[in-house]
mmCIF file of C-alpha atoms in Angstrom:
data_model
loop_
_atom_site.group_PDB
_atom_site.id
_atom_site.type_symbol
_atom_site.label_atom_id
_atom_site.label_comp_id
_atom_site.label_asym_id
_atom_site.label_seq_id
_atom_site.Cartn_x
_atom_site.Cartn_y
_atom_site.Cartn_z
ATOM 1 C CA UNK A 13 25.580 -5.954 -64.308
ATOM 2 C CA UNK A 14 22.206 -5.964 -64.244
ATOM 3 C CA UNK A 15 21.742 -9.937 -64.098
ATOM 4 C CA UNK A 16 25.227 -10.138 -61.335
ATOM 5 C CA UNK A 17 22.572 -7.267 -59.285
ATOM 6 C CA UNK A 18 19.858 -9.894 -59.480
ATOM 7 C CA UNK A 19 21.625 -12.927 -58.186
ATOM 8 C CA UNK A 20 23.095 -10.818 -55.138
ATOM 9 C CA UNK A 21 19.433 -8.769 -54.581
ATOM 10 C CA UNK A 22 17.896 -11.938 -54.261
ATOM 11 C CA UNK A 23 20.485 -14.005 -51.685
ATOM 12 C CA UNK A 24 18.900 -10.358 -48.869
ATOM 13 C CA UNK A 25 15.197 -10.713 -50.335
ATOM 14 C CA UNK A 26 15.287 -14.206 -48.698
ATOM 15 C CA UNK A 27 17.622 -13.878 -45.690
ATOM 16 C CA UNK A 28 14.660 -10.815 -45.114
ATOM 17 C CA UNK A 29 12.214 -12.786 -45.672
ATOM 18 C CA UNK A 30 13.941 -15.626 -43.573
ATOM 19 C CA UNK A 31 14.114 -13.113 -41.220
ATOM 20 C CA UNK A 32 11.250 -11.537 -40.725
ATOM 21 C CA UNK A 33 9.371 -15.523 -40.182
ATOM 22 C CA UNK A 34 11.438 -15.576 -37.982
ATOM 23 C CA UNK A 35 10.437 -12.687 -36.040
ATOM 24 C CA UNK A 36 6.665 -14.038 -35.807
ATOM 25 C CA UNK A 37 7.807 -17.130 -34.764
ATOM 26 C CA UNK A 38 9.370 -15.711 -32.115
ATOM 27 C CA UNK A 39 6.601 -12.939 -31.485
ATOM 28 C CA UNK A 40 3.893 -15.897 -31.366
ATOM 29 C CA UNK A 41 6.233 -17.982 -29.474
ATOM 30 C CA UNK A 42 5.809 -15.342 -26.883
ATOM 31 C CA UNK A 43 2.709 -14.271 -26.574
ATOM 32 C CA UNK A 44 1.722 -18.070 -26.001
ATOM 33 C CA UNK A 45 3.898 -17.933 -23.551
ATOM 34 C CA UNK A 46 2.441 -14.261 -21.829
ATOM 35 C CA UNK A 47 -1.018 -16.030 -22.590
ATOM 36 C CA UNK A 48 -0.634 -19.334 -20.099
ATOM 37 C CA UNK A 49 1.343 -17.016 -17.943
ATOM 38 C CA UNK A 50 -1.952 -15.249 -17.376
ATOM 39 C CA UNK A 51 -3.906 -18.270 -17.477
ATOM 40 C CA UNK A 52 -2.419 -19.327 -14.693
ATOM 41 C CA UNK A 53 -2.258 -16.255 -13.211
ATOM 42 C CA UNK A 54 -5.622 -15.828 -13.092
ATOM 43 C CA UNK A 55 -5.900 -19.884 -11.979
ATOM 44 C CA UNK A 56 -4.331 -18.355 -9.086
ATOM 45 C CA UNK A 57 -5.962 -16.094 -7.757
ATOM 46 C CA UNK A 58 -8.818 -17.963 -8.467
ATOM 47 C CA UNK A 59 -7.956 -20.743 -5.683
ATOM 48 C CA UNK A 60 -6.873 -17.477 -3.459
ATOM 49 C CA UNK A 61 -10.067 -16.082 -3.538
ATOM 50 C CA UNK A 62 -12.168 -19.363 -3.377
ATOM 51 C CA UNK A 63 -9.699 -20.240 -0.552
ATOM 52 C CA UNK A 64 -10.232 -16.706 1.240
ATOM 53 C CA UNK A 65 -14.050 -17.245 0.852
ATOM 54 C CA UNK A 66 -14.503 -20.582 2.006
ATOM 55 C CA UNK A 67 -12.066 -19.616 5.562
ATOM 56 C CA UNK A 68 -14.032 -16.182 6.157
ATOM 57 C CA UNK A 69 -17.369 -17.400 5.472
ATOM 58 C CA UNK A 70 -16.064 -20.481 8.150
ATOM 59 C CA UNK A 71 -15.349 -18.209 10.618
ATOM 60 C CA UNK A 72 -18.857 -16.614 9.555
ATOM 61 C CA UNK A 73 -21.574 -19.279 10.144
ATOM 62 C CA UNK A 74 -18.845 -20.029 13.065
ATOM 63 C CA UNK A 75 -19.508 -16.679 14.429
ATOM 64 C CA UNK A 76 -23.129 -16.239 14.100
ATOM 65 C CA UNK A 77 -23.605 -19.875 15.706
ATOM 66 C CA UNK A 78 -22.155 -18.414 18.515
ATOM 67 C CA UNK A 79 -23.318 -14.952 18.578
ATOM 68 C CA UNK A 80 -27.727 -16.749 18.560
ATOM 69 C CA UNK A 81 -26.741 -19.143 20.851
ATOM 70 C CA UNK A 82 -23.949 -16.303 23.686
ATOM 71 C CA UNK A 83 -25.961 -13.206 22.853
ATOM 72 C CA UNK A 84 -29.203 -13.990 25.610
ATOM 73 C CA UNK A 85 -26.561 -14.795 28.333
ATOM 74 C CA UNK A 86 -24.611 -11.966 27.842
ATOM 75 C CA UNK A 87 -26.119 -10.248 30.810
ATOM 76 C CA UNK A 88 -24.760 -7.132 33.634
ATOM 77 C CA UNK A 89 -24.746 -10.805 36.231
ATOM 78 C CA UNK A 90 -23.089 -12.816 33.757
ATOM 79 C CA UNK A 91 -19.981 -10.915 34.293
ATOM 80 C CA UNK A 92 -20.375 -10.526 38.082
ATOM 81 C CA UNK A 93 -21.048 -13.508 39.097
ATOM 82 C CA UNK A 94 -18.918 -16.058 39.724
ATOM 83 C CA UNK A 95 -19.295 -20.091 37.970
ATOM 84 C CA UNK A 96 -21.925 -21.886 39.521
ATOM 85 C CA UNK A 97 -22.943 -25.579 39.162
ATOM 86 C CA UNK A 98 -26.818 -23.628 37.506
ATOM 87 C CA UNK A 99 -26.483 -23.308 34.286
ATOM 88 C CA UNK A 100 -29.347 -20.224 35.036
ATOM 89 C CA UNK A 101 -26.839 -18.713 37.537
ATOM 90 C CA UNK A 102 -23.234 -18.637 36.346
ATOM 91 C CA UNK A 103 -20.859 -16.162 35.149
ATOM 92 C CA UNK A 104 -17.264 -15.737 34.149
ATOM 93 C CA UNK A 105 -16.547 -12.544 37.055
ATOM 94 C CA UNK A 106 -13.068 -14.980 38.417
ATOM 95 C CA UNK A 107 -12.448 -16.434 34.181
ATOM 96 C CA UNK A 108 -12.554 -12.733 32.622
ATOM 97 C CA UNK A 109 -10.146 -11.330 35.760
ATOM 98 C CA UNK A 110 -7.638 -14.038 35.464
ATOM 99 C CA UNK A 111 -7.346 -13.557 32.065
ATOM 100 C CA UNK A 112 -6.501 -10.176 32.217
ATOM 101 C CA UNK A 113 -4.481 -10.455 34.834
ATOM 102 C CA UNK A 114 -2.138 -13.373 33.272
ATOM 103 C CA UNK A 115 -2.104 -11.336 30.089
ATOM 104 C CA UNK A 116 -0.632 -8.904 31.592
ATOM 105 C CA UNK A 117 2.013 -10.607 33.295
ATOM 106 C CA UNK A 118 2.722 -11.646 29.189
ATOM 107 C CA UNK A 119 2.980 -8.739 27.631
ATOM 108 C CA UNK A 120 5.110 -6.904 30.134
ATOM 109 C CA UNK A 121 7.510 -10.297 30.268
ATOM 110 C CA UNK A 122 7.765 -11.010 26.433
ATOM 111 C CA UNK A 123 7.659 -7.389 24.839
ATOM 112 C CA UNK A 124 10.558 -5.885 26.088
ATOM 113 C CA UNK A 125 12.327 -9.267 26.176
ATOM 114 C CA UNK A 126 11.849 -10.903 22.432
ATOM 115 C CA UNK A 127 11.895 -6.847 21.296
ATOM 116 C CA UNK A 128 15.307 -6.473 22.454
ATOM 117 C CA UNK A 129 16.500 -10.017 21.975
ATOM 118 C CA UNK A 130 15.990 -8.953 18.447
ATOM 119 C CA UNK A 131 17.442 -5.519 19.052
ATOM 120 C CA UNK A 132 20.123 -7.834 20.113
ATOM 121 C CA UNK A 133 20.320 -10.182 17.299
ATOM 122 C CA UNK A 134 20.025 -8.476 14.467
ATOM 123 C CA UNK A 135 22.209 -5.087 15.462
ATOM 124 C CA UNK A 136 24.620 -6.158 18.027
ATOM 125 C CA UNK A 137 25.576 -9.936 18.031
ATOM 126 C CA UNK A 138 28.847 -11.475 15.916
ATOM 127 C CA UNK A 139 27.854 -12.970 13.228
ATOM 128 C CA UNK A 140 29.882 -16.132 13.716
ATOM 129 C CA UNK A 141 28.652 -19.729 14.361
ATOM 130 C CA UNK A 142 26.714 -19.504 17.762
ATOM 131 C CA UNK A 143 24.641 -16.650 16.876
ATOM 132 C CA UNK A 144 23.500 -18.984 13.507
ATOM 133 C CA UNK A 145 23.130 -22.083 16.109
ATOM 134 C CA UNK A 146 20.793 -19.533 18.220
ATOM 135 C CA UNK A 147 18.943 -17.313 15.773
ATOM 136 C CA UNK A 148 17.642 -21.089 14.181
ATOM 137 C CA UNK A 149 16.886 -22.357 17.284
ATOM 138 C CA UNK A 150 14.779 -19.164 17.912
ATOM 139 C CA UNK A 151 13.235 -19.293 14.912
ATOM 140 C CA UNK A 152 12.304 -22.974 15.214
ATOM 141 C CA UNK A 153 10.795 -22.855 18.931
ATOM 142 C CA UNK A 154 7.982 -20.606 17.395
ATOM 143 C CA UNK A 155 6.709 -23.230 15.951
ATOM 144 C CA UNK A 156 7.054 -26.046 19.094
ATOM 145 C CA UNK A 157 3.289 -27.434 19.905
ATOM 146 C CA UNK A 158 2.413 -25.279 23.190
ATOM 147 C CA UNK A 159 2.593 -27.836 25.714
ATOM 148 C CA UNK A 160 6.263 -28.626 25.707
ATOM 149 C CA UNK A 161 5.974 -24.328 27.635
ATOM 150 C CA UNK A 162 3.303 -25.837 29.656
ATOM 151 C CA UNK A 163 5.832 -28.530 31.123
ATOM 152 C CA UNK A 164 9.243 -26.532 30.706
ATOM 153 C CA UNK A 165 6.384 -23.569 32.392
ATOM 154 C CA UNK A 166 5.739 -26.071 35.201
ATOM 155 C CA UNK A 167 9.448 -27.640 36.065
ATOM 156 C CA UNK A 168 11.225 -24.650 35.966
ATOM 157 C CA UNK A 169 8.793 -21.490 37.695
ATOM 158 C CA UNK A 170 6.045 -23.501 39.373
ATOM 159 C CA UNK A 171 9.415 -26.501 41.189
ATOM 160 C CA UNK A 172 12.168 -25.266 40.467
ATOM 161 C CA UNK A 173 11.568 -21.560 41.535
ATOM 162 C CA UNK A 174 8.858 -21.901 43.949
ATOM 163 C CA UNK A 175 5.677 -19.840 42.294
ATOM 164 C CA UNK A 176 2.785 -22.105 42.012
ATOM 165 C CA UNK A 177 0.154 -22.615 40.068
ATOM 166 C CA UNK A 178 -0.331 -18.601 40.600
ATOM 167 C CA UNK A 179 -0.837 -16.025 37.728
ATOM 168 C CA UNK A 180 2.461 -15.113 37.296
ATOM 169 C CA UNK A 181 3.474 -18.705 36.731
ATOM 170 C CA UNK A 182 0.581 -18.799 33.881
ATOM 171 C CA UNK A 183 2.707 -15.128 32.751
ATOM 172 C CA UNK A 184 5.730 -16.572 32.355
ATOM 173 C CA UNK A 185 5.492 -20.119 30.083
ATOM 174 C CA UNK A 186 1.987 -17.945 27.969
ATOM 175 C CA UNK A 187 5.586 -14.995 27.566
ATOM 176 C CA UNK A 188 7.656 -18.340 26.758
ATOM 177 C CA UNK A 189 5.290 -18.931 23.992
ATOM 178 C CA UNK A 190 5.159 -15.795 22.638
ATOM 179 C CA UNK A 191 8.153 -15.164 22.795
ATOM 180 C CA UNK A 192 9.913 -16.431 18.983
ATOM 181 C CA UNK A 193 7.118 -14.528 17.710
ATOM 182 C CA UNK A 194 7.800 -10.940 19.120
ATOM 183 C CA UNK A 195 12.031 -11.730 18.325
ATOM 184 C CA UNK A 196 11.099 -12.939 15.046
ATOM 185 C CA UNK A 197 8.783 -9.553 13.940
ATOM 186 C CA UNK A 198 10.665 -7.609 16.243
ATOM 187 C CA UNK A 199 14.834 -9.171 13.545
ATOM 188 C CA UNK A 200 11.965 -9.366 10.218
ATOM 189 C CA UNK A 201 10.537 -5.025 11.378
ATOM 190 C CA UNK A 202 14.387 -3.985 11.472
ATOM 191 C CA UNK A 203 15.493 -5.563 8.120
ATOM 192 C CA UNK A 204 12.901 -4.355 5.832
ATOM 193 C CA UNK A 205 14.091 -0.027 6.781
ATOM 194 C CA UNK A 206 16.384 0.939 3.812
ATOM 195 C CA UNK A 207 20.507 1.192 4.530
ATOM 196 C CA UNK A 208 20.529 4.534 4.027
ATOM 197 C CA UNK A 209 19.013 5.104 6.673
ATOM 198 C CA UNK A 210 21.961 4.074 9.064
ATOM 199 C CA UNK A 211 24.655 4.645 6.765
ATOM 200 C CA UNK A 212 22.885 8.688 7.204
ATOM 201 C CA UNK A 213 23.253 7.976 11.060
ATOM 202 C CA UNK A 214 26.584 6.905 11.107
ATOM 203 C CA UNK A 215 27.438 9.719 8.567
ATOM 204 C CA UNK A 216 25.850 12.355 11.027
ATOM 205 C CA UNK A 217 27.837 11.349 14.028
ATOM 206 C CA UNK A 218 25.150 8.762 15.241
ATOM 207 C CA UNK A 219 26.254 5.680 17.668
ATOM 208 C CA UNK A 220 24.862 2.468 17.678
ATOM 209 C CA UNK A 221 22.532 2.739 20.165
ATOM 210 C CA UNK A 222 21.091 6.114 18.537
ATOM 211 C CA UNK A 223 20.662 5.103 15.333
ATOM 212 C CA UNK A 224 18.662 1.901 17.079
ATOM 213 C CA UNK A 225 15.999 4.307 18.916
ATOM 214 C CA UNK A 226 15.915 6.996 17.129
ATOM 215 C CA UNK A 227 16.358 5.628 13.648
ATOM 216 C CA UNK A 228 15.625 1.958 13.757
ATOM 217 C CA UNK A 229 12.673 1.107 15.998
ATOM 218 C CA UNK A 230 10.580 3.857 15.300
ATOM 219 C CA UNK A 231 10.154 3.203 11.395
ATOM 220 C CA UNK A 232 10.264 -0.776 12.025
ATOM 221 C CA UNK A 233 7.686 -0.642 15.462
ATOM 222 C CA UNK A 234 4.314 -0.362 12.784
ATOM 223 C CA UNK A 235 6.157 -4.522 12.044
ATOM 224 C CA UNK A 236 6.957 -5.094 15.900
ATOM 225 C CA UNK A 237 3.703 -4.683 17.248
ATOM 226 C CA UNK A 238 2.310 -6.573 14.408
ATOM 227 C CA UNK A 239 4.538 -9.653 16.073
ATOM 228 C CA UNK A 240 3.319 -8.658 19.244
ATOM 229 C CA UNK A 241 -1.000 -8.921 17.878
ATOM 230 C CA UNK A 242 0.144 -11.822 16.430
ATOM 231 C CA UNK A 243 2.045 -13.505 19.255
ATOM 232 C CA UNK A 244 -0.665 -12.384 22.612
ATOM 233 C CA UNK A 245 -4.009 -13.375 20.195
ATOM 234 C CA UNK A 246 -2.818 -16.305 20.658
ATOM 235 C CA UNK A 247 -1.511 -16.792 23.927
ATOM 236 C CA UNK A 248 -5.295 -15.365 25.059
ATOM 237 C CA UNK A 249 -6.364 -18.427 23.738
ATOM 238 C CA UNK A 250 -4.247 -21.639 24.592
ATOM 239 C CA UNK A 251 -4.883 -23.621 26.905
ATOM 240 C CA UNK A 252 -2.096 -26.619 27.543
ATOM 241 C CA UNK A 253 0.161 -24.543 28.857
ATOM 242 C CA UNK A 254 -2.335 -23.046 31.675
ATOM 243 C CA UNK A 255 -3.354 -26.006 32.144
ATOM 244 C CA UNK A 256 -0.461 -27.843 32.677
ATOM 245 C CA UNK A 257 1.127 -25.239 35.637
ATOM 246 C CA UNK A 258 -2.331 -26.168 37.242
ATOM 247 C CA UNK A 259 -5.407 -23.910 36.424
ATOM 248 C CA UNK A 260 -7.936 -24.183 38.601
ATOM 249 C CA UNK A 261 -11.207 -25.505 36.415
ATOM 250 C CA UNK A 262 -14.069 -23.894 39.422
ATOM 251 C CA UNK A 263 -12.984 -20.906 41.748
ATOM 252 C CA UNK A 264 -15.820 -18.443 43.945
ATOM 253 C CA UNK A 265 -13.377 -15.948 44.745
ATOM 254 C CA UNK A 266 -11.183 -13.257 42.975
ATOM 255 C CA UNK A 267 -6.839 -12.379 43.242
ATOM 256 C CA UNK A 268 -6.488 -9.819 45.532
ATOM 257 C CA UNK A 269 -6.956 -6.063 43.804
ATOM 258 C CA UNK A 270 -3.463 -5.273 42.092
ATOM 259 C CA UNK A 271 -5.190 -1.075 43.048
ATOM 260 C CA UNK A 272 -4.660 0.091 46.817
ATOM 261 C CA UNK A 273 -6.486 2.806 48.346
ATOM 262 C CA UNK A 274 -3.316 2.727 51.459
ATOM 263 C CA UNK A 275 0.285 3.655 50.430
ATOM 264 C CA UNK A 276 2.022 2.746 47.811
ATOM 265 C CA UNK A 277 -1.225 1.920 45.865
ATOM 266 C CA UNK A 278 0.219 -1.321 43.506
ATOM 267 C CA UNK A 279 0.497 -4.619 45.367
ATOM 268 C CA UNK A 280 1.670 -7.688 44.268
ATOM 269 C CA UNK A 281 0.046 -10.550 46.292
ATOM 270 C CA UNK A 282 -2.134 -11.270 43.046
ATOM 271 C CA UNK A 283 0.597 -12.864 40.979
ATOM 272 C CA UNK A 284 0.946 -15.219 44.027
ATOM 273 C CA UNK A 285 -3.036 -15.801 43.849
ATOM 274 C CA UNK A 286 -4.948 -18.741 42.428
ATOM 275 C CA UNK A 287 -6.506 -18.160 39.148
ATOM 276 C CA UNK A 288 -8.399 -19.703 35.432
ATOM 277 C CA UNK A 289 -8.898 -18.277 32.278
ATOM 278 C CA UNK A 290 -11.629 -17.969 29.962
ATOM 279 C CA UNK A 291 -10.253 -21.635 27.550
ATOM 280 C CA UNK A 292 -10.270 -23.156 30.820
ATOM 281 C CA UNK A 293 -13.784 -21.944 32.154
ATOM 282 C CA UNK A 294 -15.748 -22.869 28.701
ATOM 283 C CA UNK A 295 -13.972 -26.595 28.817
ATOM 284 C CA UNK A 296 -15.373 -26.948 32.067
ATOM 285 C CA UNK A 297 -18.525 -26.080 30.739
ATOM 286 C CA UNK A 298 -18.874 -27.818 27.139
ATOM 287 C CA UNK A 299 -17.845 -30.756 29.188
ATOM 288 C CA UNK A 300 -20.894 -30.438 30.837
ATOM 289 C CA UNK A 301 -23.867 -32.769 29.883
ATOM 290 C CA UNK A 302 -26.799 -29.749 29.816
ATOM 291 C CA UNK A 303 -27.982 -27.308 27.120
ATOM 292 C CA UNK A 304 -27.579 -24.412 29.063
ATOM 293 C CA UNK A 305 -24.050 -25.310 29.806
ATOM 294 C CA UNK A 306 -23.487 -25.560 26.177
ATOM 295 C CA UNK A 307 -24.724 -21.343 25.603
ATOM 296 C CA UNK A 308 -22.184 -20.813 28.738
ATOM 297 C CA UNK A 309 -19.369 -20.985 26.207
ATOM 298 C CA UNK A 310 -21.235 -20.005 23.464
ATOM 299 C CA UNK A 311 -21.262 -17.034 25.537
ATOM 300 C CA UNK A 312 -17.826 -16.653 27.159
ATOM 301 C CA UNK A 313 -16.673 -17.833 23.333
ATOM 302 C CA UNK A 314 -18.164 -14.901 21.959
ATOM 303 C CA UNK A 315 -16.751 -12.476 24.792
ATOM 304 C CA UNK A 316 -13.419 -13.518 24.615
ATOM 305 C CA UNK A 317 -13.497 -12.982 20.901
ATOM 306 C CA UNK A 318 -14.894 -9.603 21.491
ATOM 307 C CA UNK A 319 -11.868 -8.739 24.073
ATOM 308 C CA UNK A 320 -8.934 -10.532 21.126
ATOM 309 C CA UNK A 321 -11.146 -8.474 19.283
ATOM 310 C CA UNK A 322 -10.296 -4.924 21.175
ATOM 311 C CA UNK A 323 -6.751 -5.474 22.023
ATOM 312 C CA UNK A 324 -5.543 -6.531 18.061
ATOM 313 C CA UNK A 325 -7.223 -3.041 18.265
ATOM 314 C CA UNK A 326 -5.810 -0.960 20.421
ATOM 315 C CA UNK A 327 -2.396 -1.977 18.755
ATOM 316 C CA UNK A 328 -3.256 -1.443 15.845
ATOM 317 C CA UNK A 329 -4.288 2.208 17.086
ATOM 318 C CA UNK A 330 -1.271 2.052 18.219
ATOM 319 C CA UNK A 331 0.680 1.268 15.179
ATOM 320 C CA UNK A 332 -1.172 3.783 13.638
ATOM 321 C CA UNK A 333 0.060 6.676 15.505
ATOM 322 C CA UNK A 334 2.594 5.692 15.871
ATOM 323 C CA UNK A 335 3.176 6.060 11.483
ATOM 324 C CA UNK A 336 1.780 9.151 11.437
ATOM 325 C CA UNK A 337 3.551 11.037 13.907
ATOM 326 C CA UNK A 338 7.284 9.248 12.203
ATOM 327 C CA UNK A 339 5.186 10.729 8.399
ATOM 328 C CA UNK A 340 4.209 14.072 10.894
#
């Protein structure tokens, strides 16, 4: 009996030992895989930090160079004077006023239309082949070069609709440029809303429009504003579409004021006025051989950066206020 027990116990002990050895080997393999993945994670993190630092340091270097060259020219006369052939007396009055008016037309044209189109494509449009083609085209339009939009605006707004080389044509051209960005950002922001919010609204008897207006749009407003910020930041620095529709490089007058002292206190004559913008004024100064004009271009670039940051800061503040309202 003892002999039989020993015979049967040896295979069991060997099997247990083999099993433990196999488990140890498996654990070692798992540890090797984890260590390899940790090494790749570390390499990826270091690469990302280096890429970020290169981009940030490059921007800081360029911005510091622009500040050193352009800060001495930032005087009150520089903001209130028209361009001149003499660098010492040249200013950006017509350029920053034109940029402001063009961006107003762009924002009032692209933002409502882009948000409405994004909501329709995401919530109302039927899921068929035509909708898929539209979605693909909208996504591809976000990467089309800006000069193409300038040629489209030249043929449609300047010649066909007769807007001429005006602020209205420039604003609509830039609105076409950022419209795909706003549409895509709106759709992605709406998609990020949990399905439970829609189902809860429908369960309480809300209609489609009530669900969209009272729930989806408020909760997705942060993402929508992010897309609007990206689009407007791109539009304010674009030059090719503006040059294509015939913006002036030297202008010594201002468009009519949008606000009047008499009833109805609002005028739209400025929409048909000729104009220039900050990037074109900078291009005009950079192309001149005198060094003093280079300092003027640096000062104008600094003002353009501040305008962009101010616009982005306003949008970020509005986004913060919306988020705070939703939380409460």
